mmCIF file of C-alpha atoms and ligand atoms in Angstrom:
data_model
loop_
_atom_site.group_PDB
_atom_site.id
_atom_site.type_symbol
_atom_site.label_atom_id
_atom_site.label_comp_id
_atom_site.label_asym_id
_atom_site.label_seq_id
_atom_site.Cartn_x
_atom_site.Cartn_y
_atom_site.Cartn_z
ATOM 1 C CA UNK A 1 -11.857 -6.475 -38.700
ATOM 2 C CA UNK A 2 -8.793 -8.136 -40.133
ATOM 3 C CA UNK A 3 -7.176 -11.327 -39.187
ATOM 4 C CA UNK A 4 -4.535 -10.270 -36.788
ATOM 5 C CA UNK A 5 -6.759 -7.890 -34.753
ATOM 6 C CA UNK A 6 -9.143 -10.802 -34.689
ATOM 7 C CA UNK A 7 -6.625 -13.170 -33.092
ATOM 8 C CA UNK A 8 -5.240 -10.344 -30.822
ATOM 9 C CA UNK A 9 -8.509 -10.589 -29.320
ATOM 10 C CA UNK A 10 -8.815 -14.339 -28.833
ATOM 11 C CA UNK A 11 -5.164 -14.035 -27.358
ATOM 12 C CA UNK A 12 -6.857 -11.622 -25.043
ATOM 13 C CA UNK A 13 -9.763 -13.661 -24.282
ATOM 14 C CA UNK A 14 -7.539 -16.128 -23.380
ATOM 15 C CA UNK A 15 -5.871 -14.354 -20.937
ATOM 16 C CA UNK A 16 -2.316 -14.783 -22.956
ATOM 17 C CA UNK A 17 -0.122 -12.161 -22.061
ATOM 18 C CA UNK A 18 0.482 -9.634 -25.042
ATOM 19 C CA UNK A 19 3.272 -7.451 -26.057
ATOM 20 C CA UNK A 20 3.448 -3.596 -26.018
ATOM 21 C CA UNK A 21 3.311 -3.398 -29.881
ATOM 22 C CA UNK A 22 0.358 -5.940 -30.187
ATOM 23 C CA UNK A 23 -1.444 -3.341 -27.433
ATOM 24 C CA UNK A 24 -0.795 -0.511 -29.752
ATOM 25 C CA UNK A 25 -2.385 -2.300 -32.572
ATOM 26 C CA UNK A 26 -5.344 -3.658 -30.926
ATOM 27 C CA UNK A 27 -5.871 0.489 -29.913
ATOM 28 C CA UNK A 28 -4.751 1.418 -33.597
ATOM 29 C CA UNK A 29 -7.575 -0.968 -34.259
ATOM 30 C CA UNK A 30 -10.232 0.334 -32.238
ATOM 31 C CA UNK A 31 -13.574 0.406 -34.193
ATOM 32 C CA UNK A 32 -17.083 0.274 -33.552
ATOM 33 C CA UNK A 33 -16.688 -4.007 -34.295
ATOM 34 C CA UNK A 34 -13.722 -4.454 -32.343
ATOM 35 C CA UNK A 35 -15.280 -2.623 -29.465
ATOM 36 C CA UNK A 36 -18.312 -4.857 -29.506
ATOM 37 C CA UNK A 37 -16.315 -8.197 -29.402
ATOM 38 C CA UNK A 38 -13.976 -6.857 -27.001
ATOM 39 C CA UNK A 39 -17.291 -5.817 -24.768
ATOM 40 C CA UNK A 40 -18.563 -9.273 -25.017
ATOM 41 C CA UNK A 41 -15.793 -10.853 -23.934
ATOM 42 C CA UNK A 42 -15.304 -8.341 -20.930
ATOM 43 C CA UNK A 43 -18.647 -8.662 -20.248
ATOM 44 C CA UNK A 44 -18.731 -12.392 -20.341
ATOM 45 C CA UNK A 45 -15.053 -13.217 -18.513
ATOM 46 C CA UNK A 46 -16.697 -10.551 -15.680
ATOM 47 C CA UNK A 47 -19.872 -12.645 -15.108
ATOM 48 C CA UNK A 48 -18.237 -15.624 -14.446
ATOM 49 C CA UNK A 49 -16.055 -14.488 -11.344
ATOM 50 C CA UNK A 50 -18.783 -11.617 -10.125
ATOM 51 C CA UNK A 51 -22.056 -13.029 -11.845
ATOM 52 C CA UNK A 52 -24.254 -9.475 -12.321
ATOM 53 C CA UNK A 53 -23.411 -7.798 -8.842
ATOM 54 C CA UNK A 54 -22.339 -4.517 -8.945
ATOM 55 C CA UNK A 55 -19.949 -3.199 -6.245
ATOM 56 C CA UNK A 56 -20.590 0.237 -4.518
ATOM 57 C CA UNK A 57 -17.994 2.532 -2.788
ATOM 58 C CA UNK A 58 -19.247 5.570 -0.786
ATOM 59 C CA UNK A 59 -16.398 8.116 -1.356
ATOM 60 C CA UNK A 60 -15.519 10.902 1.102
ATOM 61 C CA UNK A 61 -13.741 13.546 -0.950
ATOM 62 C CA UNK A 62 -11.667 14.752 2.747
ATOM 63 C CA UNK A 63 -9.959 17.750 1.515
ATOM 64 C CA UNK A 64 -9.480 19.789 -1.651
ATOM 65 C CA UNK A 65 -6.029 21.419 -0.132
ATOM 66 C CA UNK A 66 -2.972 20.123 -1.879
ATOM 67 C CA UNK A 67 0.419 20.874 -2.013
ATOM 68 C CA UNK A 68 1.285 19.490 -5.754
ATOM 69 C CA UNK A 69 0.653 20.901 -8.990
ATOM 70 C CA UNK A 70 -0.374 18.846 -11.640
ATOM 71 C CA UNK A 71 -1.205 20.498 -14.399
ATOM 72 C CA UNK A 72 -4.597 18.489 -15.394
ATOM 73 C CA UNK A 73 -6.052 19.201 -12.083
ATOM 74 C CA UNK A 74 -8.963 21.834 -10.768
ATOM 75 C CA UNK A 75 -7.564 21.169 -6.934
ATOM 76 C CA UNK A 76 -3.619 21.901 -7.921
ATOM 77 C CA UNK A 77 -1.936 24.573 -5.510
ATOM 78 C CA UNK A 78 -1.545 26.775 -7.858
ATOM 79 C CA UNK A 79 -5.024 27.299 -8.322
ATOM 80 C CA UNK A 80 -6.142 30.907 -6.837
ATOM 81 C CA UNK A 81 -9.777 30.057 -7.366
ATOM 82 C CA UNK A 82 -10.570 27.012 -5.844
ATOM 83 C CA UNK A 83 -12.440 27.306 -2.418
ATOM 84 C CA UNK A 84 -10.471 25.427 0.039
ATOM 85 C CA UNK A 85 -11.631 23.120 2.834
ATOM 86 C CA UNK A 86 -11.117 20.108 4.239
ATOM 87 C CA UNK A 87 -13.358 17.690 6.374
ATOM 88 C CA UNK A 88 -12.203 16.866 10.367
ATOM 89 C CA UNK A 89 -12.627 13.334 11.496
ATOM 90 C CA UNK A 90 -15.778 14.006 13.006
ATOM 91 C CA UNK A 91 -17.248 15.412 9.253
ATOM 92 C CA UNK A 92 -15.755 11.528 8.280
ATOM 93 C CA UNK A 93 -17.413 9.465 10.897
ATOM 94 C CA UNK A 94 -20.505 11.163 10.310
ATOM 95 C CA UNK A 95 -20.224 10.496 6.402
ATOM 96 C CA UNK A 96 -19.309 6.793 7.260
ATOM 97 C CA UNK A 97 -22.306 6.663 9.619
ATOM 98 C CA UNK A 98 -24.603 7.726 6.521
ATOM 99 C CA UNK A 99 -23.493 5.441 4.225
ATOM 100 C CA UNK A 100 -23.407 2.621 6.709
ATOM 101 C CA UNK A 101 -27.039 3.238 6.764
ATOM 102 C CA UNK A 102 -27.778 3.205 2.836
ATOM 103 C CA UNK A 103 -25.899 -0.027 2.624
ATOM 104 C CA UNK A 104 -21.942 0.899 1.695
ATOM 105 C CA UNK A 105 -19.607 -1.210 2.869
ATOM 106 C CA UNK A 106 -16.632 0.255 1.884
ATOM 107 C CA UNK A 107 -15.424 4.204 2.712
ATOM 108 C CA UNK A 108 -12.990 5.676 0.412
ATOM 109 C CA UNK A 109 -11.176 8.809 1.123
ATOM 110 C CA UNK A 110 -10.004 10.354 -1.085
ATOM 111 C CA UNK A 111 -8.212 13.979 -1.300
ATOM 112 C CA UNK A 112 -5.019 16.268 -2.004
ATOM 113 C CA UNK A 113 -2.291 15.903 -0.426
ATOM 114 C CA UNK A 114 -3.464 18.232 2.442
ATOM 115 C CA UNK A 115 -0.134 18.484 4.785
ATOM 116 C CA UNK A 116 -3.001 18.493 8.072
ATOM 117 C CA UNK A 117 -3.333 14.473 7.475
ATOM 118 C CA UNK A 118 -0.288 13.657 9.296
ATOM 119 C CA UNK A 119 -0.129 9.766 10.207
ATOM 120 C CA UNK A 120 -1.714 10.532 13.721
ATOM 121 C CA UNK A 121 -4.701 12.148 11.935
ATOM 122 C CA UNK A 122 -5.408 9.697 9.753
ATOM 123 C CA UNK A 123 -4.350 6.751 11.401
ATOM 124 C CA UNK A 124 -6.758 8.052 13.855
ATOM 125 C CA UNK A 125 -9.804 8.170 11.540
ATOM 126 C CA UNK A 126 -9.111 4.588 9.599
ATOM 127 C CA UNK A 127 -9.057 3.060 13.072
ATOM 128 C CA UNK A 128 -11.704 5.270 13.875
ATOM 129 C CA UNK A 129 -13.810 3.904 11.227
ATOM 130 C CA UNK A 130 -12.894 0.762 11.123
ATOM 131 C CA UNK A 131 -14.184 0.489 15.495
ATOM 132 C CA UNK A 132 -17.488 1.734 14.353
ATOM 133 C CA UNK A 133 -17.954 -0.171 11.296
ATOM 134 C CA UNK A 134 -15.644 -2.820 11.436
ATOM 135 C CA UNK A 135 -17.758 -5.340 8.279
ATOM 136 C CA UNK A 136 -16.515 -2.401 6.306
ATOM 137 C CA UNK A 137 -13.544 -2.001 4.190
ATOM 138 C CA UNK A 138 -11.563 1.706 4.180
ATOM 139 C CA UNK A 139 -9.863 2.357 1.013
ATOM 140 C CA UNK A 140 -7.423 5.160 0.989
ATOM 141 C CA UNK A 141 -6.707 7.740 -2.015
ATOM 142 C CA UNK A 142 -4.311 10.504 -0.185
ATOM 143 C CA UNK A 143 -1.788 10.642 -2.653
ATOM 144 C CA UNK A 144 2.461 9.802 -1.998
ATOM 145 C CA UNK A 145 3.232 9.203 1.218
ATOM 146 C CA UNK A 146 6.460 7.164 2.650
ATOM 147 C CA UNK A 147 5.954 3.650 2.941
ATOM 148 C CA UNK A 148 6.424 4.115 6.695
ATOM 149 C CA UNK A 149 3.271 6.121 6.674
ATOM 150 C CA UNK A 150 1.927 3.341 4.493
ATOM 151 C CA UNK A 151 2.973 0.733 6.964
ATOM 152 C CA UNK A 152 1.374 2.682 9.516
ATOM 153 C CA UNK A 153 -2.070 3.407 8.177
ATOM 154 C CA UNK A 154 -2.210 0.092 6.998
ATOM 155 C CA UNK A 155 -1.677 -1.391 10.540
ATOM 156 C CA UNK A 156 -4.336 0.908 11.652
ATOM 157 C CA UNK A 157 -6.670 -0.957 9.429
ATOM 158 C CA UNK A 158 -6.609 0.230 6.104
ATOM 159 C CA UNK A 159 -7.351 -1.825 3.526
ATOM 160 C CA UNK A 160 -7.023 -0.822 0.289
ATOM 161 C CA UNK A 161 -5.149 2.009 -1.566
ATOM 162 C CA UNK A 162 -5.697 3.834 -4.842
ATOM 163 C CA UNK A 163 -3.068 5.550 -6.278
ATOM 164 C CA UNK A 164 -3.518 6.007 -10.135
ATOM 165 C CA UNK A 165 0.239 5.872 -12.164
ATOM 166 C CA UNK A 166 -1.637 8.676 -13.785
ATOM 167 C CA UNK A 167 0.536 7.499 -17.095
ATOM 168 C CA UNK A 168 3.578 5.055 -17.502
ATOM 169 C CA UNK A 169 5.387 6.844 -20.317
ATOM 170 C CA UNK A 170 7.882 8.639 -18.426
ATOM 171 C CA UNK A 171 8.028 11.716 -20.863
ATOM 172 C CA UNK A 172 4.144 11.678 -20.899
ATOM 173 C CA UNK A 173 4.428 12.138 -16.902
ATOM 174 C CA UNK A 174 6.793 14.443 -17.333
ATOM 175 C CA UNK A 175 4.528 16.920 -19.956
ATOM 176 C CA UNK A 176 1.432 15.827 -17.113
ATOM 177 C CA UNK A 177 3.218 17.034 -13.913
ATOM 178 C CA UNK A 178 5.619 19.772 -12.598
ATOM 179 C CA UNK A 179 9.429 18.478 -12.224
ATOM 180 C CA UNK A 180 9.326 18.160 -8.409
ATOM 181 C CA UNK A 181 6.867 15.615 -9.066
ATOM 182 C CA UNK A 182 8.471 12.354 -10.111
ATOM 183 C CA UNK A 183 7.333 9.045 -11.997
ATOM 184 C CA UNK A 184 9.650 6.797 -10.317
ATOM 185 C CA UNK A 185 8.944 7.907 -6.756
ATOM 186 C CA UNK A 186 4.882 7.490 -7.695
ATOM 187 C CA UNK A 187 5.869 3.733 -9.397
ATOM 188 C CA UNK A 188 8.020 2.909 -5.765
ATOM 189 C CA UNK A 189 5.239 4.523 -3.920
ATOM 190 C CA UNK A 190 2.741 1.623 -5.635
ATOM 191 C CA UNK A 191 5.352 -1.379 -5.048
ATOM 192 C CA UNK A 192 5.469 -0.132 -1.663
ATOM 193 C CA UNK A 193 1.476 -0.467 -1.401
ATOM 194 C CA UNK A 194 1.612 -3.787 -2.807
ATOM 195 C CA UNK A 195 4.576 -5.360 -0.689
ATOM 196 C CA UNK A 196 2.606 -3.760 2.643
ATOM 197 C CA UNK A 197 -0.060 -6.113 1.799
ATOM 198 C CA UNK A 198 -2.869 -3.332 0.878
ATOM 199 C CA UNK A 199 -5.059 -4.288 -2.220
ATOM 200 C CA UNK A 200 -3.690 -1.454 -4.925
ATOM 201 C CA UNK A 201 -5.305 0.281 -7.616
ATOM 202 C CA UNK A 202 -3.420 2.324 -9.896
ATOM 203 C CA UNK A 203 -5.045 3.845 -13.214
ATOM 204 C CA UNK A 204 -4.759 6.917 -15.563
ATOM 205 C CA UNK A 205 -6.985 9.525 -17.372
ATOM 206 C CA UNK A 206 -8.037 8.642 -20.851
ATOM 207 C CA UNK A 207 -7.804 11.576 -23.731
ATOM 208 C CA UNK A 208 -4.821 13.146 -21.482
ATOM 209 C CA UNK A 209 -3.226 16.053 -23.521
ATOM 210 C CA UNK A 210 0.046 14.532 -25.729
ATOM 211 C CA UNK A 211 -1.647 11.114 -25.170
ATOM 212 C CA UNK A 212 -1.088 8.621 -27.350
ATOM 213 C CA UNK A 213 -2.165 4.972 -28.923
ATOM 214 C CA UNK A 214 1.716 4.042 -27.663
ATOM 215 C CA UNK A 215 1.599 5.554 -24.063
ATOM 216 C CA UNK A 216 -2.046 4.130 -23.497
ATOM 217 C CA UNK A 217 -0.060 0.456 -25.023
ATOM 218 C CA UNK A 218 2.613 1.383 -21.750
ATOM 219 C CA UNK A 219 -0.423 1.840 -19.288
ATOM 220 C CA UNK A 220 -1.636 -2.025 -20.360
ATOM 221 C CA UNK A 221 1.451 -3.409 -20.340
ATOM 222 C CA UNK A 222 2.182 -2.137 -16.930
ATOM 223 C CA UNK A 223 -1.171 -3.325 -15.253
ATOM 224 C CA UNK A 224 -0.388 -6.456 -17.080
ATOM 225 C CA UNK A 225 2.773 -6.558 -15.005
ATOM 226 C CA UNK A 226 1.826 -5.171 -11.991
ATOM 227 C CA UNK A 227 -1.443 -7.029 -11.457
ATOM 228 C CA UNK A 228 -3.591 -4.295 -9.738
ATOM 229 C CA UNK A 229 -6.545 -5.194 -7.315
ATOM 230 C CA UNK A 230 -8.095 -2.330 -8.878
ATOM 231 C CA UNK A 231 -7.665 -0.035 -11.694
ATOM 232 C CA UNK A 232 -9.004 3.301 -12.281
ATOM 233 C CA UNK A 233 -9.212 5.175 -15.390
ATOM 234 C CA UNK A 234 -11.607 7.572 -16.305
ATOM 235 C CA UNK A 235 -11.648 11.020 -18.960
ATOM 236 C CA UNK A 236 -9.611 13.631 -18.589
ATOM 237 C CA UNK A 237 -11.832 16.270 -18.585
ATOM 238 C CA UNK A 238 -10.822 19.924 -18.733
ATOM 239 C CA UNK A 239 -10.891 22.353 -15.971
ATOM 240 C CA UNK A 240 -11.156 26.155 -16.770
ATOM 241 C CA UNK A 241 -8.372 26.837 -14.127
ATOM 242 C CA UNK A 242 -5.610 25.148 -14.982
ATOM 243 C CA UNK A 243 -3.353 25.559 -18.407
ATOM 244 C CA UNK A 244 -5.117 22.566 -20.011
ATOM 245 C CA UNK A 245 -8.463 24.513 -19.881
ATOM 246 C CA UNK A 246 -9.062 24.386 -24.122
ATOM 247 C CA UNK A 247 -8.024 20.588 -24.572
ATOM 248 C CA UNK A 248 -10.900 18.466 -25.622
ATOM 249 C CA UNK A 249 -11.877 15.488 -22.988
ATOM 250 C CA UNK A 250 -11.551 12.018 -23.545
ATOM 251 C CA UNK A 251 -13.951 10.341 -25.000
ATOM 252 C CA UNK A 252 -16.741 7.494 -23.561
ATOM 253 C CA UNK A 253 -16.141 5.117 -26.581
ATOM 254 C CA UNK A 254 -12.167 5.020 -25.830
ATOM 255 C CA UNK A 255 -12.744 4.724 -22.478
ATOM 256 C CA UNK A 256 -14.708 1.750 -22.738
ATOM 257 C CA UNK A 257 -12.474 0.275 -25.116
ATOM 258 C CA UNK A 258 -9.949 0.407 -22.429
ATOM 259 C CA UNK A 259 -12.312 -0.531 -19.522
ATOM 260 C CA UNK A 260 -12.892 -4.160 -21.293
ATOM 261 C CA UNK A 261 -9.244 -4.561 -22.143
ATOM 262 C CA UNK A 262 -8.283 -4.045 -18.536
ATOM 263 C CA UNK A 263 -10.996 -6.382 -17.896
ATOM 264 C CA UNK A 264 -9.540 -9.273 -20.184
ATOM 265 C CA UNK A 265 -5.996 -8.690 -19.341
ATOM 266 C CA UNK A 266 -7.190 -9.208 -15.187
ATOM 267 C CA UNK A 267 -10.451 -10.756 -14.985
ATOM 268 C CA UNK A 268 -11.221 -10.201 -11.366
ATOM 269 C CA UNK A 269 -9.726 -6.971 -11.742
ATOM 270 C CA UNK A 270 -12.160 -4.350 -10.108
ATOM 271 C CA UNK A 271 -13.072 -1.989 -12.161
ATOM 272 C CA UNK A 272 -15.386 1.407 -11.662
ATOM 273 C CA UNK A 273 -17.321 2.974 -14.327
ATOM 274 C CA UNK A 274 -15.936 6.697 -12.751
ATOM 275 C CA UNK A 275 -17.955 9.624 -11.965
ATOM 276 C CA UNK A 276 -15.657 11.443 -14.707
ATOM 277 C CA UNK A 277 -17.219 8.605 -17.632
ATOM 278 C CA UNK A 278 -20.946 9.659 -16.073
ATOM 279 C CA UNK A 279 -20.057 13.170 -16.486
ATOM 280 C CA UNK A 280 -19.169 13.151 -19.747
ATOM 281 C CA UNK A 281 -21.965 11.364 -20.798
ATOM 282 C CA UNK A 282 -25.947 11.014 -19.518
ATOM 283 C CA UNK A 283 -25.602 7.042 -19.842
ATOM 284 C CA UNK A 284 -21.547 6.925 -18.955
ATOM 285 C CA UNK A 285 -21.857 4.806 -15.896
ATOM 286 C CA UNK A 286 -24.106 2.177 -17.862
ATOM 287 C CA UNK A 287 -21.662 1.900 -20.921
ATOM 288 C CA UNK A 288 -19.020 1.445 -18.553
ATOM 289 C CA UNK A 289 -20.719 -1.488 -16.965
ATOM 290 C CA UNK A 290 -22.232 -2.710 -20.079
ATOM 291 C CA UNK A 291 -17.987 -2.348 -21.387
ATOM 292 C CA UNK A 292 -16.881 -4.511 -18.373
ATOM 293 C CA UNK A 293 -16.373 -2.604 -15.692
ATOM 294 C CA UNK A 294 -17.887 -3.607 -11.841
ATOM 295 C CA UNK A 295 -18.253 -0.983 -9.209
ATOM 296 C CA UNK A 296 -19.560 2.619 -8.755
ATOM 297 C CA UNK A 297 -18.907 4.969 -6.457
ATOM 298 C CA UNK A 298 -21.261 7.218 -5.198
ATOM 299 C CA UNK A 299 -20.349 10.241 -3.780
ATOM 300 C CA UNK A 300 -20.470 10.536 -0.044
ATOM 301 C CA UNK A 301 -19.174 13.735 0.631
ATOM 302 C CA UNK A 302 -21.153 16.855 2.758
ATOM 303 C CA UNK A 303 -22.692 18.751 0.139
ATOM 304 C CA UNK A 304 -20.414 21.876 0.351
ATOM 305 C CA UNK A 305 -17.606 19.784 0.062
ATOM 306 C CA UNK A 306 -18.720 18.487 -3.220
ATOM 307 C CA UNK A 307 -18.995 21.515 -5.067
ATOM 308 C CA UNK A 308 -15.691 22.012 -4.163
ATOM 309 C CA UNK A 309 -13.856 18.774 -4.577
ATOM 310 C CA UNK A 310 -13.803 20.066 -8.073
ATOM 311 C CA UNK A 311 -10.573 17.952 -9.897
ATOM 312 C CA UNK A 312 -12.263 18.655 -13.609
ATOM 313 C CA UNK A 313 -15.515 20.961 -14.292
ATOM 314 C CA UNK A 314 -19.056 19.544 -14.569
ATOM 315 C CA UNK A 315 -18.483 17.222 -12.018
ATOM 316 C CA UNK A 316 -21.836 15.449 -11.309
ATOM 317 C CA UNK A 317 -22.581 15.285 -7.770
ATOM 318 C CA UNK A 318 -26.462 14.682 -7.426
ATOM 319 C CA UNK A 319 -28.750 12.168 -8.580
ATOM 320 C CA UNK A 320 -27.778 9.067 -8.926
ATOM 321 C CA UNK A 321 -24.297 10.233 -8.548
ATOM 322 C CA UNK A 322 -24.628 11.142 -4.866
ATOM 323 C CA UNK A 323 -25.113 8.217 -2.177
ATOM 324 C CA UNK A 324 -28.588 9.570 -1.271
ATOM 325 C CA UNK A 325 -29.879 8.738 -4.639
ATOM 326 C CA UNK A 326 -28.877 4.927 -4.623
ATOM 327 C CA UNK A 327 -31.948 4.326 -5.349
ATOM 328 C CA UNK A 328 -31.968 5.772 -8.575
ATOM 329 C CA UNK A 329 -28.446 4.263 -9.221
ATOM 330 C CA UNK A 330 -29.972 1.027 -8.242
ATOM 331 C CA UNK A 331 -32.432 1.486 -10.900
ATOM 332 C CA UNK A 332 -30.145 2.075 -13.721
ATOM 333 C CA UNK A 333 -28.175 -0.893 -13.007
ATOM 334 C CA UNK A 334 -31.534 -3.108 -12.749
ATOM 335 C CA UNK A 335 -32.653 -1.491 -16.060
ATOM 336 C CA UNK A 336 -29.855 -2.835 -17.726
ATOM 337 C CA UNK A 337 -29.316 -6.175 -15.677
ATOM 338 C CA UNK A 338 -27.217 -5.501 -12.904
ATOM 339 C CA UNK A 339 -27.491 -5.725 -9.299
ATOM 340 C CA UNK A 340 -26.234 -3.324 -6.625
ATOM 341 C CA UNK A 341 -25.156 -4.982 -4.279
ATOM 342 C CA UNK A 342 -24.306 -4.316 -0.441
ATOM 343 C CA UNK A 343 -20.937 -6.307 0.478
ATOM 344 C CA UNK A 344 -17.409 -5.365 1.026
ATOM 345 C CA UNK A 345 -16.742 -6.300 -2.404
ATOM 346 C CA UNK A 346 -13.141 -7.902 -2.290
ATOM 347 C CA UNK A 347 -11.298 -8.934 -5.259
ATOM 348 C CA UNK A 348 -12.427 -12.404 -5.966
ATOM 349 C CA UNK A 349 -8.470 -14.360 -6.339
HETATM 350 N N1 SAH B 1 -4.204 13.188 -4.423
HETATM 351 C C1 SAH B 1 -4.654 11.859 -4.725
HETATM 352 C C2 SAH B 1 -6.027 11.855 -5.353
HETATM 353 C C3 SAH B 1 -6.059 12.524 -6.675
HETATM 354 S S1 SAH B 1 -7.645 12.879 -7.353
HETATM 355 C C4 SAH B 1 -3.628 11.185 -5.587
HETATM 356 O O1 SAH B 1 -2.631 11.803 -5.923
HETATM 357 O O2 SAH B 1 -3.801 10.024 -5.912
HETATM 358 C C5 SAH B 1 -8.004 11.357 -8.174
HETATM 359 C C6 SAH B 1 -7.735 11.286 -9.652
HETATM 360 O O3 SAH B 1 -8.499 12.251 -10.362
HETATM 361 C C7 SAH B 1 -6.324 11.586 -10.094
HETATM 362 O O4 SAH B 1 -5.489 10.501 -9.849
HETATM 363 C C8 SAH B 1 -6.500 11.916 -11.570
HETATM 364 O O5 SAH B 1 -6.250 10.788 -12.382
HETATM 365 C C9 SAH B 1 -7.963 12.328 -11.663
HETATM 366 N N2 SAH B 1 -8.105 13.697 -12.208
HETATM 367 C C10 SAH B 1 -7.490 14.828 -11.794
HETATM 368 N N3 SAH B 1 -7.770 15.858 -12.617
HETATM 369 C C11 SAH B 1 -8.583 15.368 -13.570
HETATM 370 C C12 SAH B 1 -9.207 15.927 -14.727
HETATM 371 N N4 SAH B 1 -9.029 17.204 -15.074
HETATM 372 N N5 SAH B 1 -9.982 15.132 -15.490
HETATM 373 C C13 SAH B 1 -10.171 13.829 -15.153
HETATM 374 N N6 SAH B 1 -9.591 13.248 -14.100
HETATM 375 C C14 SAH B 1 -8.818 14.001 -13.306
#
């Protein structure tokens, strides 16, 4: 490792804030050495603010109906083959009442952008949840909405909203998405999140087709600016029905790279190690940890529903992937020194 990628890192470490070109060269620089320091230093900045606890989100995947198209994705409209359904709020409580039971404390829904959640549905199943477990926290992950509607879920008792930039090079979007769909409406529609008061998560695919070292360098700088609560970022892995069906997927060791930058750039930043970085690899949840990252989520869903919810193929859903098998997940974590933990898991300011 040369000098300057050496001190990049300390810079890191210390939480100084870098510049888009010194991003670019600590990714031009990535290596199996560089990842290990840069691990140790995520790993060691994480255990001071969250010691070894490991924070566990039961997701509800509520509908696979969506009226967008973007190109990357197994759910987009203009997909003829996907099975459609979507859950009603009494398929939700009853998820919500099964996880309460294994120990999650937080719900997050997550689906298209199914036109049938108006703000009287869903308002009506956040407060729903929220009367019947109200210890727990309800994340939200429905896509662009008006901040109105944000304002109004939010005041039914949402707390927290994921809504990944997907990428924040504007011609990278652009390549990424049809043109109805527009960057700067999804960047206003995360300000809007933040200013409501929600705790916001943005994030992006890693290995996306056309991207590169300097729009990855544009992702970091903007979650150095933005300061998310969370951050999501995962593989892009290919589905067969959609035009990017022969791209190769991302890979676990960039991903990982990226994982403990975020880390070191936001320290109490949480951070899951996705279901897209287990499917791509047998030990992909462990790395992630093991890279810096600090939650899971386990998937929640009815069964049917899960084959379904199909956003990239391969998509593990059982085992240790699926909340029934916590135990398992519990397991791996313990095997490599990490506890699962049953809390709301907050970000720790
Ligand atoms: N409609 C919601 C939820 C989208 S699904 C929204 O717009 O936010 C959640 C995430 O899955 C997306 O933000 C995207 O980053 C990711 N995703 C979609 N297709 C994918 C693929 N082929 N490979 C990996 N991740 C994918």
């Amino acid at each position: 490792m040369n000098d300057r990628l050496a001190s990049l890192i300390s810079a890191l470490a210390r939480q100084e804030p870098l510049a888009e070109e010194q991003f670019q060269a600590l990714l031009d620089g990535m290596c199996p050495e560089t990842a290990e320091l840069l691990a140790q230093k995520a790993v060691e900045t994480r255990k001071k603010i969250y010691g070894d606890s490991v924070y566990i989100r039961g997701l509800i995947e509520i509908s696979n109906i969506c009226k967008n198209d973007c190109l990357y994705c197994g759910i987009r409209r203009g997909n003829p083959h996907c099975s459609r359904y979507r859950l009603s709020p009494e398929d939700v409580f009853a998820c919500g009442e099964e996880g309460y039971a294994l120990g999650f404390r937080t719900f997050v829904l997550q689906g298209g952008e199914d036109p049938y959640f108006t703000d009287e549905v869903l308002t009506g199943i956040v407060a729903g949840l929220k009367e019947r477990h109200p210890d727990c926290a309800v994340t939200l992950s429905m896509g662009e909405r008006s901040r109105e509607s944000y304002q109004r879920l939010f005041g039914a008792g949402a707390d927290r909203y994921l809504l990944r930039h997907e990428t924040a090079d504007r011609e990278h979007y652009a390549k990424l998405h049809p043109p109805e769909m527009s960057f700067d409406r999804r960047m206003a529609c995360l300000r809007n999140l933040k200013e409501i008061g929600y705790q916001v998560g943005c994030g992006f695919m890693v290995g996306s087709p056309w991207q590169t070292n300097r729009s990855l360098a544009k992702d970091l700088l903007f979650i150095q600016d933005f300061k998310p609560d969370m951050c999501g970022i995962g593989p892009f892995v290919p589905h067969k029905d959609t035009e990017f069906w022969n791209q190769p997927a991302g890979t676990v060791e960039l991903t990982c790279y990226l994982l403990s930058i975020i880390r070191l750039i936001h320290p109490a930043v949480l951070l899951p190690a996705t279901t897209a970085l287990g499917t791509i690899h047998p030990q992909g949840r462990e790395k992630g940890i093991l890279a810096g990252a600090n939650v899971v989520m386990p998937n929640l869903s009815p069964e049917s529903a899960r084959k379904r919810y199909e956003l990239y193929n391969n998509k593990l859903n059982t085992g240790a992937e699926a909340a029934q098998g916590l135990a398992a997940l519990k397991e791996r974590m313990a095997g490599i020194g990490y506890q699962v933990v049953t809390a709301r898991g907050d970000i720790k300011k």
